[in-house]
Amino acid sequence: MNTLEYPRIGERLYHRVLDNGLNVFVCPKPEHAKSYAFFATNYGGMDMRFCLDGRWSDTPAGVAHFLEHKMFDTEDGNALQDLASNGASPNAFTGNDITGYYCECTEKFAENLRILLRFVSVPWFTAESVDKEQGIIAQEIRMVEDNPHWRVFMNLMAGLYQRHPARVSVAGTVESISHITEKTLYDCHRAFYTPENMVLCVAGNVDPEQVCAIADEILPKRGSGKVERDYGGAEPPEVAAARVEAEMEVSTPIFQYACKCDPVPYGDQTLRMQLLGELTAQALAGPSSPLYASLYRQGLINSEFESGYEMYSGCAFLYAGGESRDPDEVARQICVEAERLVREGVDEALWQRLKKAAYGSRVCGLNSFENICVGQAKSFFDGAQALAFPEMFDTITCQDALALLNTWIRPDCTTLSVVRPKEGTR
Amino acid sequence: MSQVIQAQLFPGVNLTAVHTNKFKSSYFGVSLLTALDRDRAAENALVPWVLRRGCRTYPDLQAISTRLDELYGGALEVTIEKKGESQCLCLNASFLDDAFTPGEEQLLEPAVSLLGDILLHPYTENGVFSKEYVAGEQTNLIDTIRAQVNDKRRYSMLRLGQEMCRREAFGISKLGDEESAAAITADSLWRRYQALLSTAQVELFYCGSAAPERVQQAFKTAFAKLPVNPDREQSECELRITAPAEPNVVEEALDVTQGKLAMGFRTDGIGVWDEEYPALMLLNAVFGGTSMSKLFMNVREKLSLCYFASSALEKFKGLMMVSSGIEFEKFRQAKDEILAQLDACRRGEISDEELDGARRILSTALHTLTDSQRRLADYWLGQAVAGIDETPEQLAQRLEQVSKEQIVQVAGRMHLDTIFFLKGKEAQQ
């Protein structure tokens, strides 16, 4: 067992690689009532094309999410109910490049961890259950399609990317999921739910040795390696569309405006870019930036307005968005401000305050076991160490931010996605 | 271990301090509590938003943000809550705990002082709020009121509450209505603010590592200028309302692809104050409050009638509200099945597994609440509205004592009052 010390933020992680290749991280928190276990695979909506047993296969959009729903089924019933009856709150989510299963509890931690590890590692699908799930997920897809925030984001992704599968919705469409069979699910499980492609992160009132012993007991003794995947070849630097617009039943137009950045290769630079990207977004349009104050004063944005940086394997973007009566004017002023900053530089006092603020918020974020575990899992998949952020912060300079901002003013690299009120809406 | 200390700082001004070392942040709450009132709700809701725009020391948003950044990324947010028939106007803040500042800087006193400045010493022009700030926040408030329709699940629950309690204060939106929001001026808002300062109940909250005496002193100093009033408001709520013999059915059509069926039940006056409250919590959990409840297992999983189906309590008002998402044509079928599941509870068809599971989930929720500063703040604000000081641990204890018979008895007291159905536009034809 390795011990990873993070003295500046008062954290300690225990780490071990099990014989089957699974990485286990444990963050003991004896003073809390609850424990939180997060078991994740580096597999998400983007991973539609992969090579299994020497053969390339294409799977329909939405399989990772569909699989997440079906994993809770066990030969004896449903793991959700087994965990719930112990008072545990289990759940799962599927992202572009991760599927995670977690459970939070205050009682019977060892038993709950066994259930969690077992249902995620042992698939159990039947034609009948897959058929039934198609109805449930179709409803879920229809519900999310009514959500204007989802629509504005998906339109943004489709506008930014010409090839990269992040342009496709993680849940797929009612049509795409109709092609999923139990064979698809078994294949994808075998390809991606191998110990080498997964990680287990636990935080709470737990003993690291016990966590590893339970994982050894429940999980397969041997892994079967990692599969190769394909994201559709090199993504051009230009966006697919500079503007995407839709009409929905909303009261005020909502928008997302983003700039396509260079992808970040695997390794500890992913953490550095994440921190740098967030700081840059704050310097450009965060609540203490001159632009934010000006937009707010003009009544062009409200407190929903947010800016940030997102990164997945093979793609990254800076964004800002929210509600506005005039999204085009907001986008125009963002561009003008980006140009000004690249020309004149970021105010040094502002930059130092932003770093202070970003540091404090990151530390406070560690109140959440979910943040600790999900953050650790994601950074592990990216080849970095989430909790090493204080040291990373020290290396980031104002010049780095300006270099990143420079991408905002490249030609053909931004997309504005707008959802407007339908005619006849109040 | 954590320790809860409650103290009255001034008449009608109370502090709840949770002393604990387990968080990276310290959390602060400043809440004004006032009775929900149709004519005043929008004005009340606007006050904290205008206060958040600027104060004497930090006159605009950028100055406040700059100050928050200097204090290691403090977060300061406005929330407007409805608890029972009280409107809660809250400024919540969290800061890096003194234990984790790189240079051992102390953030408690500057944080509380910032909150005091924002509440008591707003930025003014000609003796009242800035016209620009009022107009800007007024537009935002109107937009927020209009935006309530965007999230259809929440909107259907909001409409259910409005329809069901249209003759009670609970039916008033916590944000007020668009018309009264539009009529607000800088002068009228200033008068409302002055009235709130001297008459509203004031609840202060702290959770973090600082010693209670230090916390109390910091708040006393920062809030010393609150007007002295021995008769500040005290929260009240009308619970003893009976459901009509035939439920009221309200339909609304919007351009959506999925329908929302919401159903409101009266609890026969059982609320957070009552001996039967733990039994009501368990009934709700067994019926629709969890992922192993009857609504989830039967209506969603077994019959695939809904994408989601769940129930929740309005514990300060004595309501149990069911929320579900359905295909339009399944309206009758889903409604009948939801009622059938409640009937099963009334007949005592509750297995030991269902009951144990529900109890474990509620117990876990109460214990994990103590691991979250935001949830602790919300819990203690609710207790302040209700005028009770039961801790989450004590309530968890009471849950362990409830028998199945008591749950069945409570189930018999639930009466359907109102059904709200949100359907698609094409469904009208």
Coordinates of C-alpha atoms in Angstrom, one line a residue, chain A residues 8-11 29 31-35 69 73 78 80-81 83-90 104-108 132-133 135-137 139-140 142-143 145-149 249-252 254 287-293 296-297 301-303 323 350 353-354 356-361 363-367 369 422 426, chain B residues 21-25 49 53 60-62 65-73 94-97 100 102 105 132 137 140 143 145-147 149-150 152-153 155 178 253-258 260 291-292 296-297 300-302 304 306-308 325-327 353 356-358 360-361 363-364 367-368 370-373 375 400 425:
Chain A
R8 CA -1.0 21.6 2.2
I9 CA -4.6 20.6 2.1
G10 CA -4.6 18.2 5.0
E11 CA -5.4 15.1 2.9
K29 CA -12.3 10.4 7.1
E31 CA -14.8 12.0 11.8
H32 CA -17.7 11.7 9.3
A33 CA -20.8 9.7 9.7
K34 CA -20.9 8.5 6.1
S35 CA -18.7 6.6 3.7
H69 CA -29.0 1.4 -16.5
D73 CA -30.0 -5.9 -12.7
N78 CA -31.9 -5.6 -8.5
L80 CA -30.5 -0.8 -6.3
Q81 CA -33.0 -2.4 -3.9
L83 CA -28.4 -1.3 -1.4
A84 CA -31.4 0.8 -0.6
S85 CA -32.7 -1.7 1.9
N86 CA -29.4 -1.2 3.8
G87 CA -30.1 2.6 3.9
A88 CA -27.4 3.2 1.2
S89 CA -28.1 5.7 -1.5
P90 CA -26.7 4.2 -4.7
E104 CA -23.1 6.5 0.1
C105 CA -24.0 4.9 3.4
T106 CA -23.7 5.3 7.2
E107 CA -24.2 1.6 8.0
K108 CA -23.0 -1.8 6.7
K132 CA -38.2 -3.1 -21.3
E133 CA -35.4 -0.7 -20.6
G135 CA -39.1 2.1 -23.1
I136 CA -37.7 3.6 -19.9
I137 CA -34.7 5.2 -21.6
Q139 CA -38.8 8.4 -21.9
E140 CA -35.7 9.7 -20.3
R142 CA -37.7 12.6 -24.5
M143 CA -37.6 14.3 -21.1
E145 CA -35.0 16.7 -25.1
D146 CA -37.6 19.1 -23.5
N147 CA -34.8 20.6 -21.4
P148 CA -33.5 23.8 -23.1
H149 CA -30.2 23.7 -21.2
E249 CA -40.6 26.9 -24.9
V250 CA -38.4 29.2 -22.8
S251 CA -39.1 32.7 -21.6
T252 CA -35.6 34.3 -22.2
I254 CA -30.4 30.9 -23.4
P287 CA -17.7 37.4 -11.6
S288 CA -14.8 39.6 -10.7
S289 CA -13.7 40.3 -14.2
P290 CA -14.3 43.8 -15.8
L291 CA -16.3 42.1 -18.6
Y292 CA -18.8 40.5 -16.2
A293 CA -19.4 43.7 -14.4
Y296 CA -24.3 42.8 -15.9
R297 CA -24.5 46.6 -15.7
I301 CA -26.5 38.8 -18.3
N302 CA -27.9 37.8 -15.0
S303 CA -26.5 35.6 -12.1
E323 CA -29.6 33.7 -20.2
L350 CA -6.7 40.5 -10.5
R353 CA -6.8 37.3 -6.5
L354 CA -8.2 34.8 -9.0
K356 CA -6.2 32.8 -4.4
A357 CA -9.9 32.3 -5.0
A358 CA -9.5 29.3 -7.2
Y359 CA -7.3 27.7 -4.6
G360 CA -9.7 28.3 -1.8
S361 CA -12.7 27.0 -3.8
V363 CA -9.9 23.2 -1.1
C364 CA -13.5 23.8 0.0
G365 CA -14.7 21.4 -2.7
L366 CA -13.0 18.6 -0.8
N367 CA -15.8 18.8 1.8
F369 CA -16.6 12.9 -0.8
K422 CA -40.9 30.0 -29.6
R426 CA -44.9 34.7 -23.2
Chain B
N21 CA -13.5 20.4 12.8
K22 CA -14.5 18.2 9.9
F23 CA -15.0 20.7 7.1
K24 CA -12.5 22.6 4.9
S25 CA -14.9 25.6 4.9
W49 CA -30.8 40.6 -4.5
R53 CA -25.3 44.4 -5.6
D60 CA -20.7 47.3 -6.6
L61 CA -20.6 43.7 -7.7
Q62 CA -17.0 43.8 -8.8
S65 CA -16.3 39.8 -5.9
T66 CA -12.9 41.3 -5.4
R67 CA -13.3 41.1 -1.7
L68 CA -14.6 37.5 -1.9
D69 CA -11.5 36.6 -4.0
E70 CA -9.2 38.2 -1.4
L71 CA -10.9 36.0 1.2
Y72 CA -9.7 32.9 -0.7
G73 CA -12.7 32.5 -3.0
S94 CA -18.9 29.9 2.7
F95 CA -15.3 30.7 3.2
L96 CA -12.1 28.7 3.5
D97 CA -11.9 27.6 7.1
F100 CA -6.5 25.9 5.9
P102 CA -1.8 29.3 3.7
E105 CA -5.0 34.3 8.1
E132 CA -30.0 51.2 -11.4
E137 CA -32.5 43.1 -10.2
N140 CA -33.8 39.6 -13.2
D143 CA -37.1 36.8 -15.7
I145 CA -40.5 34.3 -12.3
R146 CA -41.1 33.7 -16.0
A147 CA -38.3 31.0 -16.1
V149 CA -41.9 27.3 -16.6
N150 CA -38.6 26.0 -18.0
K152 CA -41.4 21.2 -16.3
R153 CA -41.0 18.8 -13.4
Y155 CA -43.1 23.8 -12.6
E178 CA -44.8 39.3 -12.2
A253 CA -51.2 22.5 -22.0
L254 CA -47.7 23.4 -23.0
D255 CA -45.5 22.5 -25.9
V256 CA -43.8 19.4 -24.3
T257 CA -43.2 15.8 -25.4
Q258 CA -43.7 14.3 -21.9
K260 CA -46.3 15.6 -15.9
S291 CA -35.8 4.1 -5.0
M292 CA -37.4 1.1 -3.3
F296 CA -40.7 3.5 -7.9
M297 CA -40.9 -0.3 -7.8
R300 CA -42.1 2.9 -12.7
E301 CA -40.2 -0.4 -12.8
K302 CA -42.9 -3.1 -12.9
S304 CA -43.3 1.1 -16.9
C306 CA -43.7 6.6 -15.7
Y307 CA -40.2 7.7 -16.3
F308 CA -40.2 8.9 -12.7
G325 CA -43.5 12.0 -15.7
I326 CA -45.8 10.1 -18.1
E327 CA -46.9 9.8 -21.7
E353 CA -38.3 -5.3 3.9
D356 CA -36.8 -1.6 7.2
G357 CA -35.5 -0.2 4.0
A358 CA -37.4 3.0 4.3
R360 CA -32.6 2.8 7.0
I361 CA -32.8 5.3 4.2
S363 CA -31.9 7.3 9.2
T364 CA -29.0 7.5 6.8
H367 CA -27.1 11.2 9.8
T368 CA -25.4 12.3 6.5
T370 CA -24.5 16.3 9.6
D371 CA -21.8 15.8 7.0
S372 CA -23.0 18.7 4.9
Q373 CA -22.8 22.4 5.9
R375 CA -27.9 20.8 4.6
E400 CA -36.6 3.8 15.2
K425 CA -50.5 21.1 -26.9

